[in-house]
């Protein structure tokens, strides 16, 4: 069964309302990404993916498509040994110029589980 598509009037691009559309695997790392992203989501995603090489990364425009509020869920090995405040500061530091143009961003950082 195909997922339902809904259209956002701001971007006129379809967005899936169900689970992520595909998974990209590279060097044992899995990054989840939706099929259609807004320009703001894509910009944040590309910047974080390029700098931190996360094992999981999800960027969602929680403002309904206008780009004023985002939720970033990121899991990266570089967060190991850092507390949550330092992890969040690392992400905010990378997105400093983007943060100036938005209302806010919720950042959820995690560390990948250790391999036995």
Short mmCIF file of N, CA, C and O in Angstrom, two decimals:
data_model
loop_
_atom_site.label_atom_id
_atom_site.label_comp_id
_atom_site.label_asym_id
_atom_site.label_seq_id
_atom_site.Cartn_x
_atom_site.Cartn_y
_atom_site.Cartn_z
N UNK A 1 0.84 -1.18 0.00
CA UNK A 1 0.00 0.00 0.00
C UNK A 1 0.89 1.25 0.00
O UNK A 1 1.82 1.35 0.77
N UNK A 2 0.61 2.17 -0.87
CA UNK A 2 1.39 3.40 -0.96
C UNK A 2 0.99 4.37 0.15
O UNK A 2 -0.18 4.45 0.52
N UNK A 3 1.96 5.13 0.69
CA UNK A 3 1.63 6.11 1.70
C UNK A 3 0.83 7.27 1.11
O UNK A 3 0.97 7.59 -0.07
N UNK A 4 0.00 7.86 1.94
CA UNK A 4 -0.78 9.02 1.49
C UNK A 4 0.16 10.20 1.27
O UNK A 4 1.12 10.38 1.97
N UNK A 5 -0.14 11.01 0.29
CA UNK A 5 0.62 12.22 0.04
C UNK A 5 -0.26 13.42 0.35
O UNK A 5 -1.45 13.41 0.06
N UNK A 6 0.33 14.42 0.95
CA UNK A 6 -0.41 15.66 1.15
C UNK A 6 0.44 16.79 0.57
O UNK A 6 1.65 16.68 0.51
N UNK A 7 -0.19 17.84 0.13
CA UNK A 7 0.53 18.94 -0.47
C UNK A 7 0.53 20.13 0.46
O UNK A 7 -0.48 20.48 1.05
N UNK A 8 1.68 20.73 0.60
CA UNK A 8 1.81 21.93 1.41
C UNK A 8 1.64 23.13 0.48
O UNK A 8 2.34 23.24 -0.53
N UNK A 9 0.76 24.06 0.81
CA UNK A 9 0.56 25.20 -0.07
C UNK A 9 1.81 26.08 -0.20
O UNK A 9 2.01 26.71 -1.22
N UNK A 10 2.68 26.09 0.82
CA UNK A 10 3.85 26.97 0.76
C UNK A 10 4.87 26.48 -0.26
O UNK A 10 5.53 27.27 -0.91
N UNK A 11 5.03 25.17 -0.40
CA UNK A 11 6.08 24.66 -1.27
C UNK A 11 5.55 23.92 -2.48
O UNK A 11 6.29 23.69 -3.42
N UNK A 12 4.29 23.52 -2.46
CA UNK A 12 3.66 22.75 -3.52
C UNK A 12 4.44 21.48 -3.84
O UNK A 12 4.49 21.02 -4.95
N UNK A 13 5.10 20.92 -2.81
CA UNK A 13 5.79 19.65 -2.97
C UNK A 13 5.11 18.62 -2.09
O UNK A 13 4.75 18.91 -0.96
N UNK A 14 4.90 17.40 -2.59
CA UNK A 14 4.26 16.39 -1.77
C UNK A 14 5.17 15.97 -0.62
O UNK A 14 6.38 16.03 -0.72
N UNK A 15 4.57 15.56 0.49
CA UNK A 15 5.32 15.11 1.65
C UNK A 15 4.66 13.84 2.16
O UNK A 15 3.45 13.79 2.32
N UNK A 16 5.45 12.84 2.43
CA UNK A 16 4.90 11.59 2.94
C UNK A 16 4.39 11.78 4.36
O UNK A 16 5.02 12.46 5.16
N UNK A 17 3.26 11.17 4.66
CA UNK A 17 2.71 11.28 6.00
C UNK A 17 2.96 10.01 6.80
O UNK A 17 2.47 9.89 7.90
N UNK A 18 3.71 9.07 6.25
CA UNK A 18 4.00 7.83 6.97
C UNK A 18 5.49 7.74 7.26
O UNK A 18 6.17 8.73 7.36
N UNK A 19 6.02 6.54 7.36
CA UNK A 19 7.41 6.31 7.73
C UNK A 19 8.37 6.85 6.67
O UNK A 19 7.96 7.11 5.54
N UNK A 20 9.68 7.02 7.03
CA UNK A 20 10.64 7.50 6.04
C UNK A 20 10.64 6.63 4.79
O UNK A 20 10.44 5.43 4.85
N UNK A 21 10.91 7.26 3.66
CA UNK A 21 10.76 6.59 2.38
C UNK A 21 11.93 5.68 2.03
O UNK A 21 11.75 4.66 1.41
N UNK A 22 13.14 6.04 2.40
CA UNK A 22 14.26 5.17 2.08
C UNK A 22 15.38 5.36 3.08
O UNK A 22 15.42 6.31 3.82
N UNK A 23 16.29 4.42 3.08
CA UNK A 23 17.43 4.44 3.99
C UNK A 23 18.71 4.40 3.15
O UNK A 23 18.81 3.60 2.22
N UNK A 24 19.63 5.27 3.46
CA UNK A 24 20.90 5.32 2.76
C UNK A 24 21.94 4.62 3.64
O UNK A 24 22.10 4.97 4.79
N UNK A 25 22.64 3.63 3.11
CA UNK A 25 23.67 2.93 3.87
C UNK A 25 25.03 3.21 3.25
O UNK A 25 25.19 3.13 2.04
N UNK A 26 25.99 3.55 4.10
CA UNK A 26 27.34 3.82 3.62
C UNK A 26 28.31 3.54 4.76
O UNK A 26 28.15 4.08 5.85
N UNK A 27 29.26 2.69 4.53
CA UNK A 27 30.27 2.34 5.52
C UNK A 27 29.66 1.99 6.88
O UNK A 27 30.02 2.55 7.91
N UNK A 28 28.71 1.10 6.88
CA UNK A 28 28.08 0.59 8.09
C UNK A 28 27.27 1.66 8.83
O UNK A 28 26.86 1.47 9.95
N UNK A 29 27.07 2.83 8.25
CA UNK A 29 26.28 3.88 8.86
C UNK A 29 24.93 3.94 8.16
O UNK A 29 24.85 3.84 6.95
N UNK A 30 23.89 4.11 8.92
CA UNK A 30 22.56 4.21 8.33
C UNK A 30 21.99 5.59 8.64
O UNK A 30 21.95 6.00 9.78
N UNK A 31 21.56 6.28 7.62
CA UNK A 31 20.98 7.61 7.78
C UNK A 31 19.58 7.57 7.22
O UNK A 31 19.38 7.20 6.07
N UNK A 32 18.60 7.93 8.04
CA UNK A 32 17.21 7.93 7.61
C UNK A 32 16.85 9.30 7.07
O UNK A 32 17.19 10.31 7.65
N UNK A 33 16.13 9.30 5.94
CA UNK A 33 15.81 10.56 5.28
C UNK A 33 14.47 10.42 4.58
O UNK A 33 14.20 9.40 3.97
N UNK A 34 13.62 11.43 4.65
CA UNK A 34 12.34 11.36 3.98
C UNK A 34 12.50 11.64 2.50
O UNK A 34 13.48 12.25 2.08
N UNK A 35 11.53 11.21 1.72
CA UNK A 35 11.61 11.36 0.27
C UNK A 35 11.57 12.82 -0.16
O UNK A 35 12.30 13.24 -1.04
N UNK A 36 10.73 13.61 0.46
CA UNK A 36 10.61 15.03 0.11
C UNK A 36 10.94 15.87 1.34
O UNK A 36 10.37 15.69 2.39
N UNK A 37 11.85 16.81 1.17
CA UNK A 37 12.23 17.70 2.25
C UNK A 37 12.07 19.14 1.77
O UNK A 37 12.25 19.42 0.59
N UNK A 38 11.76 20.04 2.70
CA UNK A 38 11.73 21.45 2.34
C UNK A 38 13.17 21.92 2.14
O UNK A 38 14.12 21.23 2.52
N UNK A 39 13.35 23.08 1.58
CA UNK A 39 14.69 23.61 1.35
C UNK A 39 15.44 23.79 2.67
O UNK A 39 16.63 23.52 2.75
N UNK A 40 14.74 24.27 3.70
CA UNK A 40 15.36 24.45 5.02
C UNK A 40 15.78 23.14 5.64
O UNK A 40 16.87 23.03 6.20
N UNK A 41 14.92 22.12 5.54
CA UNK A 41 15.26 20.79 6.06
C UNK A 41 16.49 20.24 5.34
O UNK A 41 17.40 19.70 5.96
N UNK A 42 16.51 20.40 4.03
CA UNK A 42 17.63 19.89 3.22
C UNK A 42 18.93 20.58 3.58
O UNK A 42 19.98 19.94 3.70
N UNK A 43 18.89 21.90 3.77
CA UNK A 43 20.08 22.67 4.13
C UNK A 43 20.65 22.20 5.46
O UNK A 43 21.85 21.95 5.59
N UNK A 44 19.80 22.08 6.47
CA UNK A 44 20.23 21.63 7.80
C UNK A 44 20.76 20.20 7.73
O UNK A 44 21.80 19.88 8.29
N UNK A 45 20.03 19.34 7.02
CA UNK A 45 20.43 17.94 6.89
C UNK A 45 21.82 17.82 6.27
O UNK A 45 22.70 17.13 6.79
N UNK A 46 22.04 18.51 5.15
CA UNK A 46 23.31 18.42 4.44
C UNK A 46 24.47 18.94 5.29
O UNK A 46 25.55 18.35 5.31
N UNK A 47 24.23 20.04 6.00
CA UNK A 47 25.29 20.62 6.82
C UNK A 47 25.69 19.70 7.96
O UNK A 47 26.87 19.45 8.20
N UNK A 48 24.71 19.15 8.68
CA UNK A 48 24.99 18.26 9.80
C UNK A 48 25.59 16.94 9.31
O UNK A 48 26.52 16.40 9.93
N UNK A 49 25.05 16.40 8.22
CA UNK A 49 25.56 15.13 7.70
C UNK A 49 27.01 15.27 7.23
O UNK A 49 27.83 14.38 7.46
N UNK A 50 27.33 16.38 6.63
CA UNK A 50 28.70 16.60 6.14
C UNK A 50 29.72 16.79 7.25
O UNK A 50 30.85 16.35 7.15
N UNK A 51 29.33 17.45 8.32
CA UNK A 51 30.28 17.76 9.39
C UNK A 51 30.40 16.67 10.45
O UNK A 51 31.48 16.41 10.95
N UNK A 52 29.28 16.05 10.85
CA UNK A 52 29.29 15.14 11.99
C UNK A 52 29.25 13.66 11.62
O UNK A 52 29.44 12.82 12.48
N UNK A 53 29.00 13.31 10.37
CA UNK A 53 28.85 11.93 9.92
C UNK A 53 28.00 11.12 10.91
O UNK A 53 28.47 10.16 11.52
N UNK A 54 26.74 11.48 11.07
CA UNK A 54 25.88 10.80 12.04
C UNK A 54 25.48 9.40 11.58
O UNK A 54 25.47 9.11 10.38
N UNK A 55 25.16 8.54 12.55
CA UNK A 55 24.62 7.22 12.22
C UNK A 55 23.12 7.31 11.99
O UNK A 55 22.56 6.51 11.25
N UNK A 56 22.47 8.29 12.62
CA UNK A 56 21.05 8.56 12.37
C UNK A 56 20.85 10.07 12.37
O UNK A 56 21.41 10.77 13.19
N UNK A 57 20.02 10.54 11.45
CA UNK A 57 19.75 11.98 11.36
C UNK A 57 18.36 12.19 10.79
O UNK A 57 18.02 11.64 9.76
N UNK A 58 17.58 12.99 11.50
CA UNK A 58 16.24 13.34 11.05
C UNK A 58 16.04 14.83 11.26
O UNK A 58 16.29 15.34 12.36
N UNK A 59 15.61 15.54 10.24
CA UNK A 59 15.32 16.97 10.33
C UNK A 59 13.88 17.18 9.89
O UNK A 59 13.50 16.76 8.80
N UNK A 60 13.08 17.81 10.75
CA UNK A 60 11.67 18.02 10.47
C UNK A 60 11.30 19.48 10.70
O UNK A 60 11.64 20.05 11.72
N UNK A 61 10.60 20.05 9.75
CA UNK A 61 10.08 21.41 9.89
C UNK A 61 8.80 21.32 10.69
O UNK A 61 7.77 20.91 10.19
N UNK A 62 8.85 21.69 11.97
CA UNK A 62 7.69 21.56 12.84
C UNK A 62 6.79 22.79 12.81
O UNK A 62 5.80 22.86 13.52
N UNK A 63 7.11 23.76 11.95
CA UNK A 63 6.31 24.98 11.86
C UNK A 63 5.23 24.87 10.79
O UNK A 63 4.53 25.84 10.52
N UNK A 64 5.11 23.71 10.16
CA UNK A 64 4.10 23.55 9.13
C UNK A 64 4.57 23.93 7.74
O UNK A 64 3.77 24.10 6.84
N UNK A 65 5.86 24.11 7.57
CA UNK A 65 6.39 24.39 6.24
C UNK A 65 6.93 25.79 6.04
O UNK A 65 7.52 26.09 5.02
N UNK A 66 6.76 26.68 7.03
CA UNK A 66 7.23 28.06 6.82
C UNK A 66 8.71 28.23 7.19
O UNK A 66 9.30 29.25 6.88
N UNK A 67 9.32 27.24 7.85
CA UNK A 67 10.75 27.29 8.13
C UNK A 67 11.15 28.06 9.36
O UNK A 67 12.31 28.43 9.49
N UNK A 68 10.24 28.28 10.29
CA UNK A 68 10.61 29.04 11.48
C UNK A 68 10.97 28.16 12.67
O UNK A 68 11.56 28.63 13.63
N UNK A 69 10.65 26.86 12.62
CA UNK A 69 10.92 25.96 13.75
C UNK A 69 11.26 24.57 13.22
O UNK A 69 10.56 24.05 12.35
N UNK A 70 12.34 23.99 13.74
CA UNK A 70 12.78 22.67 13.29
C UNK A 70 13.02 21.74 14.48
O UNK A 70 13.34 22.20 15.58
N UNK A 71 12.89 20.45 14.23
CA UNK A 71 13.25 19.42 15.19
C UNK A 71 14.35 18.59 14.54
O UNK A 71 14.18 18.07 13.44
N UNK A 72 15.50 18.51 15.21
CA UNK A 72 16.64 17.75 14.70
C UNK A 72 16.91 16.61 15.67
O UNK A 72 17.14 16.83 16.86
N UNK A 73 16.86 15.38 15.16
CA UNK A 73 17.21 14.20 15.95
C UNK A 73 18.47 13.64 15.32
O UNK A 73 18.47 13.28 14.14
N UNK A 74 19.54 13.55 16.11
CA UNK A 74 20.83 13.15 15.56
C UNK A 74 21.54 12.19 16.51
O UNK A 74 21.52 12.38 17.72
N UNK A 75 22.12 11.15 15.93
CA UNK A 75 22.92 10.18 16.68
C UNK A 75 24.28 10.13 16.01
O UNK A 75 24.38 9.82 14.82
N UNK A 76 25.33 10.45 16.78
CA UNK A 76 26.67 10.49 16.20
C UNK A 76 27.71 10.02 17.21
O UNK A 76 27.58 10.26 18.41
N UNK A 77 28.73 9.38 16.70
CA UNK A 77 29.81 8.86 17.54
C UNK A 77 30.60 10.00 18.19
O UNK A 77 31.13 9.85 19.29
N UNK A 78 30.68 11.15 17.53
CA UNK A 78 31.45 12.28 18.08
C UNK A 78 30.84 12.84 19.37
O UNK A 78 31.48 13.62 20.06
N UNK A 79 29.62 12.43 19.71
CA UNK A 79 28.99 12.87 20.96
C UNK A 79 29.42 12.03 22.16
O UNK A 79 29.14 12.39 23.29
N UNK A 80 30.10 10.91 21.92
CA UNK A 80 30.49 10.02 23.01
C UNK A 80 31.40 10.75 24.00
O UNK A 80 32.36 11.40 23.61
N UNK A 81 31.06 10.68 25.28
CA UNK A 81 31.85 11.31 26.33
C UNK A 81 31.45 12.75 26.62
O UNK A 81 31.93 13.34 27.59
N UNK A 82 30.58 13.32 25.80
CA UNK A 82 30.11 14.70 26.03
C UNK A 82 28.74 14.68 26.70
O UNK A 82 27.92 13.81 26.42
N UNK A 83 28.50 15.66 27.57
CA UNK A 83 27.15 15.75 28.16
C UNK A 83 26.20 16.37 27.14
O UNK A 83 26.61 16.87 26.10
N UNK A 84 24.91 16.34 27.45
CA UNK A 84 23.88 16.80 26.50
C UNK A 84 24.04 18.28 26.13
O UNK A 84 23.76 18.67 25.00
N UNK A 85 24.47 19.09 27.08
CA UNK A 85 24.64 20.51 26.79
C UNK A 85 25.73 20.72 25.75
O UNK A 85 25.56 21.47 24.78
N UNK A 86 26.86 20.02 25.90
CA UNK A 86 27.96 20.15 24.93
C UNK A 86 27.58 19.58 23.57
O UNK A 86 27.98 20.11 22.53
N UNK A 87 26.80 18.50 23.56
CA UNK A 87 26.34 17.92 22.30
C UNK A 87 25.47 18.93 21.55
O UNK A 87 25.65 19.15 20.35
N UNK A 88 24.54 19.54 22.28
CA UNK A 88 23.63 20.52 21.67
C UNK A 88 24.39 21.75 21.20
O UNK A 88 24.11 22.28 20.12
N UNK A 89 25.37 22.20 21.99
CA UNK A 89 26.18 23.35 21.59
C UNK A 89 26.96 23.06 20.31
O UNK A 89 27.16 23.94 19.48
N UNK A 90 27.40 21.81 20.15
CA UNK A 90 28.13 21.42 18.94
C UNK A 90 27.23 21.56 17.71
O UNK A 90 27.64 22.13 16.69
N UNK A 91 25.99 21.09 17.83
CA UNK A 91 25.04 21.19 16.72
C UNK A 91 24.68 22.65 16.46
O UNK A 91 24.68 23.12 15.32
N UNK A 92 24.39 23.39 17.52
CA UNK A 92 24.03 24.81 17.37
C UNK A 92 25.18 25.62 16.76
O UNK A 92 24.94 26.55 15.99
N UNK A 93 26.42 25.27 17.11
CA UNK A 93 27.58 25.97 16.54
C UNK A 93 27.68 25.78 15.03
O UNK A 93 28.04 26.70 14.31
N UNK A 94 27.36 24.57 14.57
CA UNK A 94 27.40 24.31 13.13
C UNK A 94 26.30 25.05 12.38
O UNK A 94 26.44 25.37 11.21
N UNK A 95 25.17 25.28 13.06
CA UNK A 95 24.01 25.91 12.42
C UNK A 95 23.82 27.36 12.86
O UNK A 95 22.71 27.88 12.82
N UNK A 96 24.90 28.00 13.27
CA UNK A 96 24.82 29.36 13.81
C UNK A 96 24.14 30.35 12.86
O UNK A 96 23.26 31.10 13.25
N UNK A 97 24.54 30.34 11.60
CA UNK A 97 23.96 31.30 10.65
C UNK A 97 22.49 30.98 10.35
O UNK A 97 21.69 31.88 10.16
N UNK A 98 22.13 29.69 10.32
CA UNK A 98 20.74 29.30 10.07
C UNK A 98 19.84 29.65 11.25
O UNK A 98 18.68 30.01 11.08
N UNK A 99 20.38 29.55 12.47
CA UNK A 99 19.58 29.85 13.67
C UNK A 99 19.16 31.31 13.74
O UNK A 99 18.12 31.63 14.31
N UNK A 100 19.96 32.20 13.14
CA UNK A 100 19.63 33.62 13.16
C UNK A 100 18.34 33.91 12.40
O UNK A 100 17.65 34.88 12.69
N UNK A 101 18.01 33.06 11.42
CA UNK A 101 16.86 33.30 10.57
C UNK A 101 15.61 32.52 10.97
O UNK A 101 14.60 32.60 10.28
N UNK A 102 15.68 31.75 12.06
CA UNK A 102 14.52 30.97 12.46
C UNK A 102 14.10 31.29 13.88
O UNK A 102 14.86 31.89 14.64
N UNK A 103 12.90 30.90 14.22
CA UNK A 103 12.36 31.15 15.56
C UNK A 103 13.03 30.25 16.59
O UNK A 103 13.36 30.70 17.68
N UNK A 104 13.21 28.99 16.26
CA UNK A 104 13.83 28.08 17.21
C UNK A 104 14.10 26.72 16.61
O UNK A 104 13.66 26.40 15.51
N UNK A 105 14.84 25.90 17.39
CA UNK A 105 15.17 24.57 16.93
C UNK A 105 15.28 23.66 18.16
O UNK A 105 15.93 24.02 19.15
N UNK A 106 14.64 22.52 18.08
CA UNK A 106 14.71 21.52 19.14
C UNK A 106 15.73 20.47 18.69
O UNK A 106 15.59 19.88 17.63
N UNK A 107 16.76 20.26 19.50
CA UNK A 107 17.83 19.34 19.15
C UNK A 107 17.83 18.17 20.13
O UNK A 107 17.89 18.36 21.34
N UNK A 108 17.74 16.95 19.59
CA UNK A 108 17.77 15.73 20.39
C UNK A 108 18.99 14.93 19.97
O UNK A 108 19.02 14.36 18.89
N UNK A 109 20.02 14.93 20.82
CA UNK A 109 21.28 14.26 20.51
C UNK A 109 21.38 12.95 21.27
O UNK A 109 21.03 12.89 22.44
N UNK A 110 21.89 11.92 20.59
CA UNK A 110 22.14 10.64 21.24
C UNK A 110 23.46 10.08 20.74
O UNK A 110 24.00 10.52 19.72
N UNK A 111 23.97 9.10 21.49
CA UNK A 111 25.20 8.42 21.14
C UNK A 111 24.83 7.01 20.69
O UNK A 111 23.98 6.37 21.30
N UNK A 112 25.44 6.50 19.61
CA UNK A 112 25.12 5.14 19.18
C UNK A 112 25.52 4.12 20.24
O UNK A 112 26.48 4.35 20.97
N UNK A 113 24.78 3.02 20.33
CA UNK A 113 25.14 2.00 21.33
C UNK A 113 26.52 1.40 21.02
O UNK A 113 26.90 1.28 19.86
N UNK A 114 27.24 1.04 22.08
CA UNK A 114 28.55 0.44 21.89
C UNK A 114 28.41 -0.97 21.35
O UNK A 114 27.51 -1.70 21.74
N UNK A 115 29.32 -1.33 20.45
CA UNK A 115 29.29 -2.67 19.87
C UNK A 115 30.01 -3.62 20.83
O UNK A 115 31.06 -3.31 21.35
N UNK A 116 29.41 -4.78 21.02
CA UNK A 116 30.00 -5.76 21.94
C UNK A 116 31.10 -6.56 21.31
O UNK A 116 31.31 -6.68 20.18
#
